[in-house]
Amino acid sequence: MPALGDRIRALLGRRSEAKTIISVQNDRRVVLASILLLLLLGLPLWWTTTRVYRAELPVAEIAVFAPDQELTVPFSFYIDAPSMTVATEAIEHMAQKLIDEQRTAYTPDEWRVRYTARIRHKAAAPDVPGHYTLRLREAARTAVDFDADRVAHVSISESATKRDAVVAKLVADIVAKEEHELREKSGARRALKYAPEYSVAFTLLNEDPVGGAAVNWDIEHAANAFVRPFVDTLRPLAKLAVSTQVLHHAGPPPVKPLAHENGTYLTPDMLPHFANSPWWNLASTDPIAPSINFILYVPALQSQPLRIIDDAKRTSATNAFVVSQWGGIAIANLPADTKAGASVVISSDELQKYFGIFIAQLRELVGIRNDTPLQPSTRVT
Amino acid sequence: MRFPSHIALALCGGLLTAAETFTEDLLVKPLQDGRVLLHFEFSVQRAAPTANDTLHHYQLFPRQIGEISRRYDVNELYLSFTQGGWREGKWGSPPVNSQGIGAEVRARIKEGDPAKSESQWRGLTNALSGVFCASLNFIDTTNTATPRLTFADADSPASGVLRHGYLPRENVCTENLTPWVKQLPCQSKSGLGLLLNPYRLYNTDFHSMELSLSSMKDGKGTPVQQYKQRLSVVVDPGTLGLGDRWSLADLVDRQLGTACPVAARSTVRVIQPGFGLKLTPKPSETSKLAGRGVSVFDLHKQPSVDIVFEFAPQEGNDAWPSERPTISAHRYVTGHGGSSGGVESTLTNRGDKPVNVTYLDVLPWYLRVYSHTLEIQTQAADGSWALLRPTSVAFTPAIDRERPSSLELALVLPPSSRTTLRYSFDKGFLKYTEHPPDANRGFNIGPAIVSYQHDALSGELPLHCAIEQALAGPSECIVRTYTELFLASLPTPDFSMPYNVITFTCTILALFFGRIFNLLTRDFAVLKPFEA
């Protein structure tokens, strides 16, 4: 084999001298150098050829879509001033200046939203609801009274010149407060994320009809009377597909209510686990629409009356609670004289109370806010 | 908090019974070889929903099934899970019409655009798969057939295409029972649901769990929807260690309690066998079913009843009349090797009248059927063979990886005859990723279905029709017999080849590279010690 080695070396043009002494140091250096060279070239080659491909986010292309200017959201205010003349453009200009002054600077990666105030005369108000009306009148004292239907009665005692400033400041305070609340990062939300369609299910859940009463409800009348108007009003915004069911013998909840001298009670830390029973068949088969569940819970006769007690040891007035991003539960205790084995039907009138609670909970879960910008806390100087 | 007094305290009525009714029944039938058939039947009937309801109300009818049938435009649905074969020689006629092993889904989707109804079918199988924790989402176009003759019941709506999907390799277990039980109004907490003990129900020779939704017209002609959940098991008291005297609680390891409070009827019916059977306590009433006496225990009147069965020792089998059904069907695979094979079906007509049957056989696309090799021969009672021509043939050839081949025949079976049906197929070669994990086991091939209408004049009613008559009223009796499955072992590629290639290449490379490197760089020289 040395002969073959020599021949190959001759082919490669190396001097074929018979080595009698080998320089150990030199060869050592050569070997070390070749190992180092292998690592230097080989490791990066291996790394680049076996690395998982990660696509870079094309930040420059995304930045093209970022709006140069802020998203402008107008708040429309319609002024109803039968007894005085009002210069709406001047008020609008003043209000906008005040709002812009109160705005804090935008952080670099924040979506820039700018609320503006639009002030017009009442005559220009459209028919659809959703606008704010300011009714101005002369009075001795300056005051603001908030009424239903987004109407504020503003009594102004100032002279004509300062009147505009008063109205402008009122409008600016309202709009700036809204914008500030929007830009503040909020924590865990109660409402579900917006979806064009929700699947809402109302369930009458009876824990134990054998030891207690078999319960049913007059749901057709109640749903038509109380739920349908809300669903129809919300139709332009989101579609609610409503279905109802009765779970006749659903079994106990995962948390056992605590005993009391006059019935049983639930504490707030027990509430998150209340609806978590595997036997309560509440799952929705809708593949896309998020589901909202409302349970009217009839406890077993030995647990009745079941109440909810809050942290301050006070009994809840409505005996109902909301589970964030899931739904709501209301507890219906049967009359004290119900015997075991009876058959109870909850009438439409009694369901009105419960559906009032459910609709309020549904408003919260869909994201309708109960606090309007026209808060009594808005002070007018 | 106190209620105002205008809450209606109605007794068993008011608005409860107006729209929906729920009944539950359990049939117990001791069988010839000592086993016991338990057949649970839960049924809900409600007025058919109108199309433009925006608010949907469910009281006894399960909401999930109602939503699924509404969303996918289904007006007829049938789903069944079966394990174990029904031995008709020993047990007589089966209590349910589907004894095919595996999972079967059948639905009639309303008439419409074919692409849309295809996506409705896919949506339906996926939704059922989610509700029942079963892998029904594997039902796609490759195992769905559209039979035209076999499932054409007289009172089913004519509009809409009937699709039949079959999964022969589907296993049934407690995971499927739990959601099935959750659809019942009282679940497993009162009524007959209390007896549904999965430990005993799955430790059986035959287990069939089904769900069916159908539209029909009731006595007054109004359209109603009938929803049924049926569970049939054949339990062996011998393997449980019970002797000649045992109670129902011993058999299922669960006690009966009160009836379901919303059930209109809740009964346990024991069908008296030919020989002596003593029941304690006394039943509420007795009636007849399929020519045998039935002891009925009404759970509303006798709650928490514990029925004790006492069997008198049997002298012989003379007391048992033959309960075999009129038509039996068996199917076998023939041939050997990996390239071709054949199917042979035997249909036996024990009656003394000719019977019109339809035969449906669906084979997957990788068994390429040669329809010209179909040969049907009949052997009459005197032993002579004759060729039998089918009245009509509907053959749909397969398209590779798209649809199975489906053979539907309408035959007239002569009286007291044995008919043999044969045809050949070639085995296709699958891509190596299409083989299942245990490739050499082969593929389960779904059963053939033989369907006929039971003539009222010829002999006793089959058990499932007798049950239907006793519980719901007379209706026409359609019997379906499912054959056995067979295993088609397809030629498999050598799955170890990629491994072989890698090992071989790497070995060569290592040896070759090492050798040449050594030749190029290694040199031999005389070592001299260093100068000090």
mmCIF file of C-alpha atoms in Angstrom, chain A residues 165-278:
data_model
loop_
_atom_site.group_PDB
_atom_site.id
_atom_site.type_symbol
_atom_site.label_atom_id
_atom_site.label_comp_id
_atom_site.label_asym_id
_atom_site.label_seq_id
_atom_site.Cartn_x
_atom_site.Cartn_y
_atom_site.Cartn_z
ATOM 1 C CA ALA A 165 -66.922 78.025 25.419
ATOM 2 C CA VAL A 166 -69.081 76.253 27.973
ATOM 3 C CA VAL A 167 -70.628 73.966 25.401
ATOM 4 C CA ALA A 168 -67.256 73.344 23.766
ATOM 5 C CA LYS A 169 -65.691 72.379 27.069
ATOM 6 C CA LEU A 170 -68.539 70.002 27.840
ATOM 7 C CA VAL A 171 -68.185 68.317 24.466
ATOM 8 C CA ALA A 172 -64.398 68.178 24.702
ATOM 9 C CA ASP A 173 -64.490 66.580 28.147
ATOM 10 C CA ILE A 174 -66.839 63.885 26.959
ATOM 11 C CA VAL A 175 -64.879 63.036 23.834
ATOM 12 C CA ALA A 176 -61.468 63.169 25.483
ATOM 13 C CA LYS A 177 -62.634 60.819 28.208
ATOM 14 C CA GLU A 178 -63.776 58.336 25.592
ATOM 15 C CA GLU A 179 -60.507 58.501 23.735
ATOM 16 C CA HIS A 180 -58.504 58.134 26.891
ATOM 17 C CA GLU A 181 -60.408 55.033 27.913
ATOM 18 C CA LEU A 182 -59.926 53.504 24.508
ATOM 19 C CA ARG A 183 -56.196 54.032 24.503
ATOM 20 C CA GLU A 184 -55.640 52.700 27.964
ATOM 21 C CA LYS A 185 -54.760 49.051 27.977
ATOM 22 C CA SER A 186 -57.480 47.152 29.719
ATOM 23 C CA GLY A 187 -57.014 43.876 31.509
ATOM 24 C CA ALA A 188 -59.038 40.689 31.151
ATOM 25 C CA ARG A 189 -62.258 41.508 29.458
ATOM 26 C CA ARG A 190 -65.658 40.283 30.267
ATOM 27 C CA ALA A 191 -67.047 40.609 26.779
ATOM 28 C CA LEU A 192 -66.344 38.200 23.959
ATOM 29 C CA LYS A 193 -64.390 39.290 20.943
ATOM 30 C CA TYR A 194 -66.533 40.633 18.176
ATOM 31 C CA ALA A 195 -67.980 38.043 15.801
ATOM 32 C CA PRO A 196 -70.594 38.628 13.124
ATOM 33 C CA GLU A 197 -72.659 35.769 14.507
ATOM 34 C CA TYR A 198 -73.112 34.453 18.026
ATOM 35 C CA SER A 199 -74.895 31.314 19.099
ATOM 36 C CA VAL A 200 -76.892 32.041 22.260
ATOM 37 C CA ALA A 201 -78.361 29.174 24.259
ATOM 38 C CA PHE A 202 -80.810 29.476 27.155
ATOM 39 C CA THR A 203 -80.914 26.369 29.332
ATOM 40 C CA LEU A 204 -83.294 25.486 32.120
ATOM 41 C CA LEU A 205 -81.239 23.190 34.304
ATOM 42 C CA ASN A 206 -82.929 21.115 36.959
ATOM 43 C CA GLU A 207 -80.531 19.458 39.337
ATOM 44 C CA ASP A 208 -82.787 16.724 40.673
ATOM 45 C CA PRO A 209 -86.407 16.177 39.640
ATOM 46 C CA VAL A 210 -86.663 12.868 41.492
ATOM 47 C CA GLY A 211 -85.985 14.260 44.970
ATOM 48 C CA GLY A 212 -87.531 17.575 43.970
ATOM 49 C CA ALA A 213 -89.906 18.846 41.339
ATOM 50 C CA ALA A 214 -89.867 18.335 37.586
ATOM 51 C CA VAL A 215 -89.542 21.819 36.130
ATOM 52 C CA ASN A 216 -90.497 23.210 32.781
ATOM 53 C CA TRP A 217 -90.905 26.736 31.430
ATOM 54 C CA ASP A 218 -93.179 28.677 29.123
ATOM 55 C CA ILE A 219 -90.280 29.587 26.918
ATOM 56 C CA GLU A 220 -92.004 30.290 23.629
ATOM 57 C CA HIS A 221 -93.917 33.286 24.919
ATOM 58 C CA ALA A 222 -91.047 34.513 27.025
ATOM 59 C CA ALA A 223 -88.488 34.265 24.234
ATOM 60 C CA ASN A 224 -90.757 36.031 21.780
ATOM 61 C CA ALA A 225 -91.555 38.767 24.250
ATOM 62 C CA PHE A 226 -88.172 39.393 25.826
ATOM 63 C CA VAL A 227 -85.422 38.019 23.621
ATOM 64 C CA ARG A 228 -86.651 38.674 20.118
ATOM 65 C CA PRO A 229 -86.755 42.483 20.426
ATOM 66 C CA PHE A 230 -83.155 42.547 21.614
ATOM 67 C CA VAL A 231 -82.049 40.183 18.841
ATOM 68 C CA ASP A 232 -83.829 42.280 16.228
ATOM 69 C CA THR A 233 -82.305 45.495 17.528
ATOM 70 C CA LEU A 234 -78.833 44.029 17.437
ATOM 71 C CA ARG A 235 -79.304 42.586 13.949
ATOM 72 C CA PRO A 236 -77.345 45.306 12.061
ATOM 73 C CA LEU A 237 -74.367 44.733 14.316
ATOM 74 C CA ALA A 238 -74.283 40.998 15.002
ATOM 75 C CA LYS A 239 -76.591 38.098 14.334
ATOM 76 C CA LEU A 240 -77.696 36.143 17.395
ATOM 77 C CA ALA A 241 -78.912 32.599 16.749
ATOM 78 C CA VAL A 242 -80.979 31.721 19.809
ATOM 79 C CA SER A 243 -81.934 28.241 20.927
ATOM 80 C CA THR A 244 -83.331 26.981 24.209
ATOM 81 C CA GLN A 245 -83.250 23.617 25.905
ATOM 82 C CA VAL A 246 -84.225 21.955 29.153
ATOM 83 C CA LEU A 247 -81.916 19.598 31.020
ATOM 84 C CA HIS A 248 -84.378 17.701 33.105
ATOM 85 C CA HIS A 249 -82.035 15.756 35.326
ATOM 86 C CA ALA A 250 -78.633 17.307 35.088
ATOM 87 C CA GLY A 251 -77.051 16.332 38.384
ATOM 88 C CA PRO A 252 -75.184 18.386 40.956
ATOM 89 C CA PRO A 253 -72.640 21.105 40.143
ATOM 90 C CA PRO A 254 -68.937 20.455 40.789
ATOM 91 C CA VAL A 255 -68.976 22.727 43.847
ATOM 92 C CA LYS A 256 -71.293 21.781 46.671
ATOM 93 C CA PRO A 257 -73.052 24.823 48.151
ATOM 94 C CA LEU A 258 -72.280 25.582 51.760
ATOM 95 C CA ALA A 259 -75.004 25.045 54.319
ATOM 96 C CA HIS A 260 -76.651 27.854 56.184
ATOM 97 C CA GLU A 261 -79.395 27.891 58.739
ATOM 98 C CA ASN A 262 -81.906 28.929 56.114
ATOM 99 C CA GLY A 263 -80.802 27.149 52.957
ATOM 100 C CA THR A 264 -77.450 27.057 51.199
ATOM 101 C CA TYR A 265 -75.174 29.647 49.726
ATOM 102 C CA LEU A 266 -72.339 30.101 47.266
ATOM 103 C CA THR A 267 -69.333 32.336 47.779
ATOM 104 C CA PRO A 268 -67.634 34.269 44.973
ATOM 105 C CA ASP A 269 -64.616 31.943 44.828
ATOM 106 C CA MET A 270 -66.920 28.985 44.176
ATOM 107 C CA LEU A 271 -68.586 30.664 41.217
ATOM 108 C CA PRO A 272 -65.892 30.111 38.520
ATOM 109 C CA HIS A 273 -66.202 26.343 38.944
ATOM 110 C CA PHE A 274 -69.969 26.245 39.120
ATOM 111 C CA ALA A 275 -70.682 25.635 35.433
ATOM 112 C CA ASN A 276 -67.853 23.177 34.929
ATOM 113 C CA SER A 277 -69.807 19.943 35.208
ATOM 114 C CA PRO A 278 -69.156 17.325 32.503
#
